Amino acid sequence: MFRDSIGTDVTILTSNATFQAHTFILKGLFTAEIIPVVKYLTPDIFCTARSSVFAAMFNTNMTENETKTLVISDFDDVVVKGMLEHLYTGETDCMNEQAQDLLKIAEKYDLGGLKADCEYELGDKLDLENAGELLVLAQTHNAPDLKTRAMDFINGYVV
């Protein structure tokens, strides 16, 4: 479903790329009543993909809903593609290289599953060189699990 544009109803524009998506995926419209039907058609991750930001964009008279176009100019194409991959499949090929930017886009668009995966990935990469930077990132982007892990890591070397 992510790799083709069948049934898509929204266009996502970045500086250098265009992506097609389904608003029901962005908004996370699945409810407990239709999960048994949907799970035969799509991965289970769809049932938990929720974004209050995308829901507001596409459930109101906002420009994005009227034009069926979402412009994301503050993140590069790889990060936007990674976000979309995660929404559709529950994983992304660029997590290893783009975890910090994926955390930022997850915070901006209220994507809890992606954000949790980023916190986990970044927490596993904590070292003496990046602990301070990751602590600031966690504080800035409301990532409590990463913040705790970074503080514990730093405290382990201070004591």
Coordinates of C-alpha atoms in Angstrom, one line a residue:
M1 CA 0.0 0.0 0.0
F2 CA 2.9 2.4 0.7
R3 CA 4.8 1.6 -2.4
D4 CA 1.9 2.3 -4.8
S5 CA -0.6 5.2 -5.1
I6 CA -3.8 3.2 -5.5
G7 CA -6.6 4.9 -3.6
T8 CA -4.5 7.7 -2.3
D9 CA -6.3 10.9 -1.6
V10 CA -3.5 13.3 -0.4
T11 CA -0.3 14.6 -1.9
I12 CA 2.7 15.4 0.4
L13 CA 5.2 17.8 -1.0
T14 CA 8.7 18.3 0.2
S15 CA 11.5 20.4 -1.2
N16 CA 12.5 17.8 -3.8
A17 CA 9.9 15.0 -3.7
T18 CA 6.2 14.3 -4.0
F19 CA 4.6 11.4 -2.0
Q20 CA 1.0 10.1 -2.3
A21 CA -0.7 8.9 0.9
H22 CA -4.1 7.9 2.3
T23 CA -5.7 10.3 4.9
F24 CA -7.1 7.4 6.8
I25 CA -3.6 6.2 7.4
L26 CA -2.3 9.6 8.4
K27 CA -5.3 10.2 10.8
G28 CA -5.4 6.6 12.1
L29 CA -9.1 6.1 11.6
F30 CA -9.4 2.5 12.5
T31 CA -11.5 1.6 15.5
A32 CA -11.9 -1.6 17.4
E33 CA -15.0 -2.4 15.4
I34 CA -13.3 -2.6 12.1
I35 CA -9.9 -4.0 13.2
P36 CA -10.9 -7.6 12.5
V37 CA -11.8 -6.7 8.9
V38 CA -8.8 -4.4 8.3
K39 CA -6.2 -6.8 9.7
Y40 CA -6.7 -9.1 6.7
L41 CA -6.0 -6.1 4.3
T42 CA -3.3 -4.2 6.1
P43 CA -0.6 -4.7 8.7
D44 CA -1.7 -4.4 12.4
I45 CA 0.3 -1.2 12.8
F46 CA -2.4 0.7 10.9
C47 CA -4.7 0.2 13.9
T48 CA -2.4 2.1 16.2
A49 CA -1.1 4.8 13.9
R50 CA -2.6 8.0 15.3
S51 CA -1.9 11.6 14.7
S52 CA -4.0 14.3 16.3
V53 CA -2.2 16.8 14.1
F54 CA -3.1 15.0 10.8
A55 CA -6.6 14.4 12.1
A56 CA -7.1 18.1 12.7
M57 CA -5.7 18.9 9.3
F58 CA -7.9 16.5 7.4
N59 CA -11.1 16.7 9.6
T60 CA -11.5 20.5 9.5
N61 CA -11.6 23.3 7.0
M62 CA -7.8 23.6 7.1
T63 CA -6.0 24.3 3.8
E64 CA -4.6 20.7 3.8
N65 CA -8.1 19.2 3.8
E66 CA -9.4 21.6 1.1
T67 CA -6.5 21.2 -1.2
K68 CA -5.7 17.5 -0.3
T69 CA -2.1 18.7 -0.2
L70 CA 0.3 18.7 2.7
V71 CA 3.5 20.7 2.3
I72 CA 6.4 19.6 4.6
S73 CA 9.3 22.0 3.9
D74 CA 11.1 21.8 7.3
F75 CA 12.3 18.1 6.9
D76 CA 14.2 16.5 4.0
D77 CA 12.7 14.0 1.7
V78 CA 14.4 11.0 3.4
V79 CA 12.8 11.9 6.7
V80 CA 9.3 12.4 5.3
K81 CA 9.6 9.1 3.4
G82 CA 10.8 7.4 6.6
M83 CA 7.8 8.9 8.5
L84 CA 5.4 7.6 5.8
E85 CA 7.1 4.2 5.7
H86 CA 6.6 3.9 9.5
L87 CA 3.0 4.9 9.3
Y88 CA 2.3 2.3 6.7
T89 CA 4.5 -0.6 7.9
G90 CA 5.6 0.1 11.5
E91 CA 9.2 0.4 10.5
T92 CA 11.5 2.4 8.3
D93 CA 14.8 1.8 6.4
C94 CA 16.3 5.1 7.5
M95 CA 15.9 4.8 11.3
N96 CA 19.6 4.1 11.8
E97 CA 20.8 7.2 10.0
Q98 CA 17.8 9.6 10.6
A99 CA 16.6 8.8 14.1
Q100 CA 17.1 12.3 15.4
D101 CA 15.2 13.9 12.6
L102 CA 12.5 11.2 12.7
L103 CA 12.1 12.0 16.4
K104 CA 11.6 15.7 15.5
I105 CA 9.0 15.0 12.8
A106 CA 7.3 12.5 15.1
E107 CA 7.0 15.2 17.8
K108 CA 5.7 17.8 15.3
Y109 CA 3.0 15.5 13.9
D110 CA 2.2 13.6 17.2
L111 CA 3.2 10.2 16.0
G112 CA 3.7 8.3 19.2
G113 CA 4.8 5.0 17.7
L114 CA 7.5 6.5 15.6
K115 CA 8.6 8.7 18.5
A116 CA 8.9 5.7 20.8
D117 CA 10.9 3.8 18.2
C118 CA 13.2 6.8 17.7
E119 CA 13.7 7.1 21.5
Y120 CA 14.6 3.4 21.7
E121 CA 17.1 3.6 18.7
L122 CA 18.8 6.8 20.0
G123 CA 19.0 5.4 23.6
D124 CA 20.8 2.3 22.3
K125 CA 23.4 4.6 20.7
L126 CA 24.2 6.7 23.7
D127 CA 27.9 7.2 24.2
L128 CA 30.3 9.8 25.8
E129 CA 30.3 11.9 22.6
N130 CA 26.6 12.2 22.1
A131 CA 25.0 11.9 25.5
G132 CA 24.7 15.7 26.1
E133 CA 23.3 16.3 22.6
L134 CA 20.8 13.5 23.0
L135 CA 19.7 14.9 26.4
V136 CA 19.1 18.3 24.8
L137 CA 17.2 16.7 21.9
A138 CA 15.1 14.7 24.4
Q139 CA 14.3 17.7 26.5
T140 CA 13.5 19.9 23.4
H141 CA 11.2 17.3 21.8
N142 CA 9.5 15.9 24.8
A143 CA 11.1 12.5 24.7
P144 CA 10.9 11.3 28.3
D145 CA 12.3 7.8 27.8
L146 CA 15.3 9.1 25.9
K147 CA 15.8 11.8 28.5
T148 CA 15.9 9.3 31.3
R149 CA 18.3 7.1 29.5
A150 CA 20.6 10.0 28.7
M151 CA 20.5 11.3 32.3
D152 CA 21.2 7.8 33.7
F153 CA 24.1 7.4 31.2
I154 CA 25.6 10.8 32.1
N155 CA 25.1 10.2 35.9
G156 CA 26.9 6.9 35.5
Y157 CA 30.0 8.7 34.5
V158 CA 29.7 11.7 36.9
V159 CA 29.4 9.7 40.1

